[in-house]
Short mmCIF file of C-alpha atoms in Angstrom, two decimals:
data_model
loop_
_atom_site.label_atom_id
_atom_site.label_comp_id
_atom_site.label_asym_id
_atom_site.label_seq_id
_atom_site.Cartn_x
_atom_site.Cartn_y
_atom_site.Cartn_z
CA MET U 96 0.27 0.30 -0.04
CA VAL U 97 1.39 3.33 -0.37
CA ASP U 98 1.22 6.46 1.35
CA PHE U 99 0.42 10.24 -0.49
CA VAL U 100 1.42 12.44 1.82
CA ILE U 101 0.40 16.30 0.95
CA THR U 102 3.38 19.00 0.84
CA SER U 103 1.15 21.87 -0.50
CA ASN U 104 1.37 24.65 2.22
CA SER U 105 -1.59 26.55 3.70
CA PRO U 106 -4.70 27.36 1.56
CA VAL U 107 -4.26 30.41 3.36
CA GLN U 108 -0.49 31.62 2.17
CA GLY U 109 -2.32 31.80 -1.12
CA CYS U 110 -3.47 29.37 -3.95
CA ILE U 111 -3.36 28.21 -7.49
CA GLY U 112 -7.05 28.99 -8.69
CA ILE U 113 -8.16 26.65 -12.02
CA ASP U 114 -10.75 27.52 -14.79
CA ILE U 115 -11.73 25.84 -17.69
CA ASN U 116 -12.91 26.94 -20.77
CA PRO U 117 -13.07 25.81 -24.78
CA GLY U 118 -10.05 26.42 -25.91
CA SER U 119 -8.17 27.47 -22.88
CA ILE U 120 -7.89 27.11 -19.18
CA GLY U 121 -6.94 29.90 -16.94
CA TRP U 122 -5.17 29.95 -13.63
CA CYS U 123 -3.94 32.84 -11.11
CA THR U 124 -1.59 32.63 -8.51
CA THR U 125 -1.97 34.50 -4.91
CA ASN U 126 -0.01 35.22 -2.07
CA HIS U 127 -1.50 35.35 1.45
CA HIS U 128 -3.45 38.44 0.83
CA GLY U 129 -5.52 37.03 -1.92
CA ASN U 130 -4.03 39.03 -4.38
CA PRO U 131 -2.57 37.47 -7.58
CA ILE U 132 0.73 37.18 -8.11
CA GLY U 133 0.74 35.44 -11.08
CA TRP U 134 -1.64 34.65 -14.08
CA GLY U 135 -2.36 32.75 -17.51
CA LYS U 136 -3.46 30.94 -19.76
CA ILE U 137 -3.75 26.97 -21.29
CA ASN U 138 -4.32 26.66 -24.39
CA LEU U 139 -6.50 23.56 -24.84
CA ASP U 140 -7.45 22.57 -28.68
CA LEU U 141 -9.24 19.62 -28.15
CA HIS U 142 -11.67 19.60 -31.16
CA SER U 143 -12.31 16.83 -33.21
CA CYS U 144 -9.29 14.67 -31.62
CA SER U 145 -9.76 11.21 -30.89
CA THR U 146 -9.86 10.20 -26.86
CA GLU U 147 -6.44 9.23 -26.68
CA GLN U 148 -5.47 12.69 -28.15
CA THR U 149 -7.33 13.80 -25.47
CA GLU U 150 -6.44 12.99 -22.77
CA ALA U 151 -2.53 13.17 -24.37
CA ARG U 152 -3.52 17.22 -24.54
CA LEU U 153 -4.55 17.47 -21.10
CA ALA U 154 -2.05 15.71 -19.76
CA VAL U 155 0.32 18.05 -20.95
CA ALA U 156 -1.65 20.88 -19.58
CA ILE U 157 -1.95 19.24 -16.01
CA THR U 158 1.71 18.55 -16.11
CA GLU U 159 1.73 22.60 -16.70
CA ILE U 160 -0.52 23.36 -13.73
CA THR U 161 0.91 20.73 -11.22
CA SER U 162 5.07 21.60 -11.43
CA ARG U 163 3.27 24.89 -10.83
CA ALA U 164 1.85 23.70 -7.55
CA LEU U 165 5.02 22.24 -6.86
CA ALA U 166 7.77 25.23 -7.48
CA THR U 167 4.98 27.33 -5.15
CA LYS U 168 4.32 24.71 -3.27
CA LYS U 169 0.15 26.34 -3.54
CA PRO U 170 -3.50 23.64 -2.67
CA ILE U 171 -5.15 23.85 -6.47
CA VAL U 172 -8.09 25.29 -6.20
CA ILE U 173 -11.11 23.91 -8.84
CA GLU U 174 -14.29 23.46 -9.33
CA LYS U 175 -16.31 21.80 -8.00
CA LEU U 176 -18.19 19.47 -11.06
CA ASP U 177 -21.72 20.34 -11.48
CA PHE U 178 -22.33 19.56 -14.90
CA SER U 179 -26.00 20.95 -14.68
CA SER U 180 -25.85 23.90 -12.49
CA LYS U 181 -21.80 25.44 -14.10
CA LYS U 182 -24.91 25.42 -17.05
CA LYS U 183 -27.60 27.59 -15.75
CA LEU U 184 -25.19 30.48 -14.31
CA PHE U 185 -23.08 31.35 -17.17
CA LEU U 186 -24.97 30.39 -20.53
CA ARG U 187 -21.82 31.14 -23.14
CA GLY U 188 -23.33 28.95 -26.08
CA ARG U 189 -23.88 25.53 -27.58
CA LYS U 190 -19.41 24.94 -27.48
CA TYR U 191 -19.48 25.83 -23.46
CA ASN U 192 -22.55 23.24 -23.16
CA ARG U 193 -21.12 20.81 -25.66
CA MET U 194 -18.03 20.91 -23.28
CA LEU U 195 -20.11 20.44 -20.23
CA SER U 196 -21.78 17.16 -21.11
CA GLY U 197 -18.51 15.67 -23.07
CA PHE U 198 -16.18 13.14 -22.22
CA ALA U 199 -12.88 16.72 -21.33
CA TYR U 200 -14.63 18.06 -18.85
CA ALA U 201 -15.04 15.37 -16.13
CA LYS U 202 -11.59 13.74 -17.89
CA PHE U 203 -9.44 16.93 -16.88
CA PHE U 204 -10.80 16.86 -13.51
CA GLU U 205 -10.16 13.20 -12.95
CA LEU U 206 -6.79 12.88 -13.42
CA LEU U 207 -5.48 16.25 -12.38
CA LYS U 208 -6.76 15.38 -8.97
CA SER U 209 -5.14 11.82 -10.13
CA ARG U 210 -1.97 13.30 -10.50
CA CYS U 211 -2.15 15.99 -7.34
CA LEU U 212 -2.71 13.08 -5.65
CA LYS U 213 0.22 11.22 -6.52
CA LEU U 214 2.98 13.76 -6.14
CA GLY U 215 1.40 15.46 -2.45
CA ILE U 216 -0.66 18.36 -3.84
CA GLN U 217 -3.26 19.05 -2.22
CA VAL U 218 -6.91 19.63 -3.94
CA ILE U 219 -9.23 21.74 -2.77
CA GLU U 220 -13.12 21.81 -4.63
CA VAL U 221 -15.39 25.52 -4.15
CA SER U 222 -18.67 26.67 -6.42
CA PRO U 223 -17.93 28.05 -9.22
CA LYS U 224 -20.98 30.75 -8.63
CA TYR U 225 -21.30 33.59 -10.78
CA SER U 226 -16.87 33.36 -10.34
CA SER U 227 -17.09 34.76 -14.11
CA GLN U 228 -18.67 37.11 -13.40
CA ILE U 229 -17.54 38.84 -10.24
CA GLY U 230 -13.66 38.13 -12.36
CA VAL U 231 -15.01 40.46 -14.53
CA VAL U 232 -16.17 43.42 -13.01
CA LYS U 233 -13.81 43.11 -10.36
CA TYR U 234 -10.61 41.87 -11.27
CA MET U 235 -9.69 41.65 -15.30
CA ARG U 236 -9.41 45.96 -15.41
CA ARG U 237 -7.51 46.06 -11.74
CA TYR U 238 -4.94 43.67 -13.02
CA GLY U 239 -4.98 44.10 -16.79
CA MET U 240 -6.36 40.06 -16.39
CA GLY U 241 -8.36 38.20 -18.94
CA SER U 242 -11.53 36.79 -18.40
CA ASP U 243 -10.34 33.45 -17.81
CA SER U 244 -7.91 34.13 -14.99
CA SER U 245 -9.80 36.78 -12.91
CA ALA U 246 -12.84 33.81 -12.86
CA ALA U 247 -9.88 31.64 -11.58
CA LEU U 248 -8.86 34.36 -9.13
CA VAL U 249 -12.21 34.59 -8.04
CA ILE U 250 -11.71 30.50 -7.55
CA ALA U 251 -8.28 30.38 -5.80
CA ARG U 252 -9.51 33.29 -3.08
CA ARG U 253 -12.28 31.03 -2.18
CA GLY U 254 -9.83 28.09 -2.14
CA MET U 255 -8.49 30.86 0.65
CA ARG U 256 -12.42 31.65 1.91
CA ILE U 257 -11.76 34.71 0.20
CA TYR U 258 -15.33 35.62 0.21
CA HIS U 259 -14.85 40.07 -0.66
CA GLU U 260 -17.40 39.25 -3.83
CA ARG U 261 -20.45 42.71 -3.49
CA LEU U 262 -21.05 43.84 -6.55
CA LEU U 263 -19.70 47.50 -6.69
CA ALA U 264 -22.26 50.20 -6.30
CA ARG U 265 -21.39 51.86 -9.97
CA TYR U 266 -22.00 48.41 -11.88
CA ALA U 267 -25.25 48.56 -9.50
CA PHE U 268 -25.84 52.21 -10.51
CA GLN U 269 -25.90 51.07 -14.11
CA THR U 270 -27.48 48.12 -14.41
CA SER U 271 -30.51 48.79 -12.14
CA VAL U 272 -29.12 45.89 -9.71
CA ARG U 273 -30.11 47.65 -6.23
CA PRO U 274 -28.38 46.99 -2.98
CA GLU U 275 -31.45 45.51 -0.28
CA ALA U 276 -31.11 44.10 3.20
CA ARG U 277 -31.00 40.78 4.49
CA LYS U 278 -29.81 39.02 0.80
CA HIS U 279 -26.95 36.99 0.43
CA VAL U 280 -24.62 38.97 -2.15
CA PHE U 281 -24.89 36.23 -4.70
CA ALA U 282 -29.03 37.68 -5.52
CA HIS U 283 -27.56 41.17 -6.16
CA TRP U 284 -25.27 38.90 -8.63
CA GLN U 285 -27.54 36.75 -10.48
CA ARG U 286 -30.00 40.29 -10.83
CA PHE U 287 -26.77 41.28 -13.03
CA ASN U 288 -26.16 38.65 -14.81
CA LYS U 289 -29.16 38.60 -16.50
CA TYR U 290 -29.01 42.67 -16.96
CA TYR U 291 -25.01 40.59 -18.11
CA LEU U 292 -25.98 37.92 -20.72
CA LYS U 293 -28.04 40.93 -22.89
CA VAL U 294 -24.92 42.17 -24.14
CA GLY U 295 -22.89 39.36 -25.80
CA SER U 296 -19.43 38.05 -24.40
CA ARG U 297 -17.38 39.16 -21.34
CA ASN U 298 -14.66 40.72 -22.63
CA ALA U 299 -17.49 43.44 -25.33
CA TRP U 300 -19.30 44.15 -22.38
CA PHE U 301 -16.00 45.48 -19.88
CA SER U 302 -14.21 46.77 -23.37
CA SER U 303 -16.48 49.93 -23.65
CA PRO U 304 -16.62 52.96 -22.20
CA ASN U 305 -19.38 52.79 -19.67
CA LEU U 306 -19.50 49.06 -19.43
CA THR U 307 -22.44 48.26 -20.58
CA GLY U 308 -21.78 47.47 -23.32
CA SER U 309 -23.73 50.57 -25.03
CA THR U 310 -20.92 53.20 -26.83
CA SER U 311 -23.44 55.84 -26.30
CA ASP U 312 -21.98 59.69 -25.22
CA SER U 313 -25.00 59.93 -23.53
CA SER U 314 -24.54 56.64 -21.35
CA VAL U 315 -21.11 57.80 -20.80
CA ASN U 316 -21.88 61.19 -19.23
CA THR U 317 -24.54 59.28 -17.39
CA VAL U 318 -22.08 56.97 -15.72
CA ARG U 319 -19.68 59.73 -15.05
CA THR U 320 -22.09 61.47 -12.97
CA ILE U 321 -23.05 58.30 -11.26
CA ASN U 322 -18.35 57.37 -10.18
CA LYS U 323 -18.28 61.52 -9.09
CA VAL U 324 -21.89 60.49 -6.48
CA VAL U 325 -20.15 57.81 -5.49
CA LYS U 326 -16.84 59.01 -4.67
CA ARG U 327 -18.47 61.39 -2.95
CA THR U 328 -20.53 58.99 -1.01
CA SER U 329 -17.38 56.81 0.18
CA LYS U 330 -15.42 60.01 1.14
CA ALA U 331 -17.92 61.37 3.54
#
């Protein structure tokens, strides 16, 4: 019988978050404050691949992830495997749904967990709920990250039990989402998500001048006025 010993440091010292998408895997490494100290994405083209080719390409991606975890002695944080809820949280189209229901998605986590066990790397599973939206709104522009890496940052922070995930006031104003007393933070993200999905892609929404998907001057001026009010309120 082989005993596997976990050699990773405690999650409170930082983690590596993973966000899997069609065609790529976003990752982000955090320090003990939960701030990003490294991020990127691993291209993963599995289109028209056989089972053997899929497993081989997944193995290459997993080797890169686990090598980084070994070098930094950080646990790896992944999303809990839940096909049905994952589809409901962020409807990314047929390509994304095929990935969720297909062989590759489940196989990736199976191979990753197996390799981490052999290497002594701790694996932490967290809910991926609204991680894409939270990442885009709170971290993408702030750190100059891609949308996949910003989602991975949210997942990493959840692995550290850091949950500062309130919807920022300026986005609540812009999307008519109003904070309401005694409601879970996800209730606000759920309302925001209904607006967010009407705009299109994450990058298209966030790259617009007014952060609403619209480029009209009136919208831009409205947002500027709102932001000034928010700043004055925060200073008061």
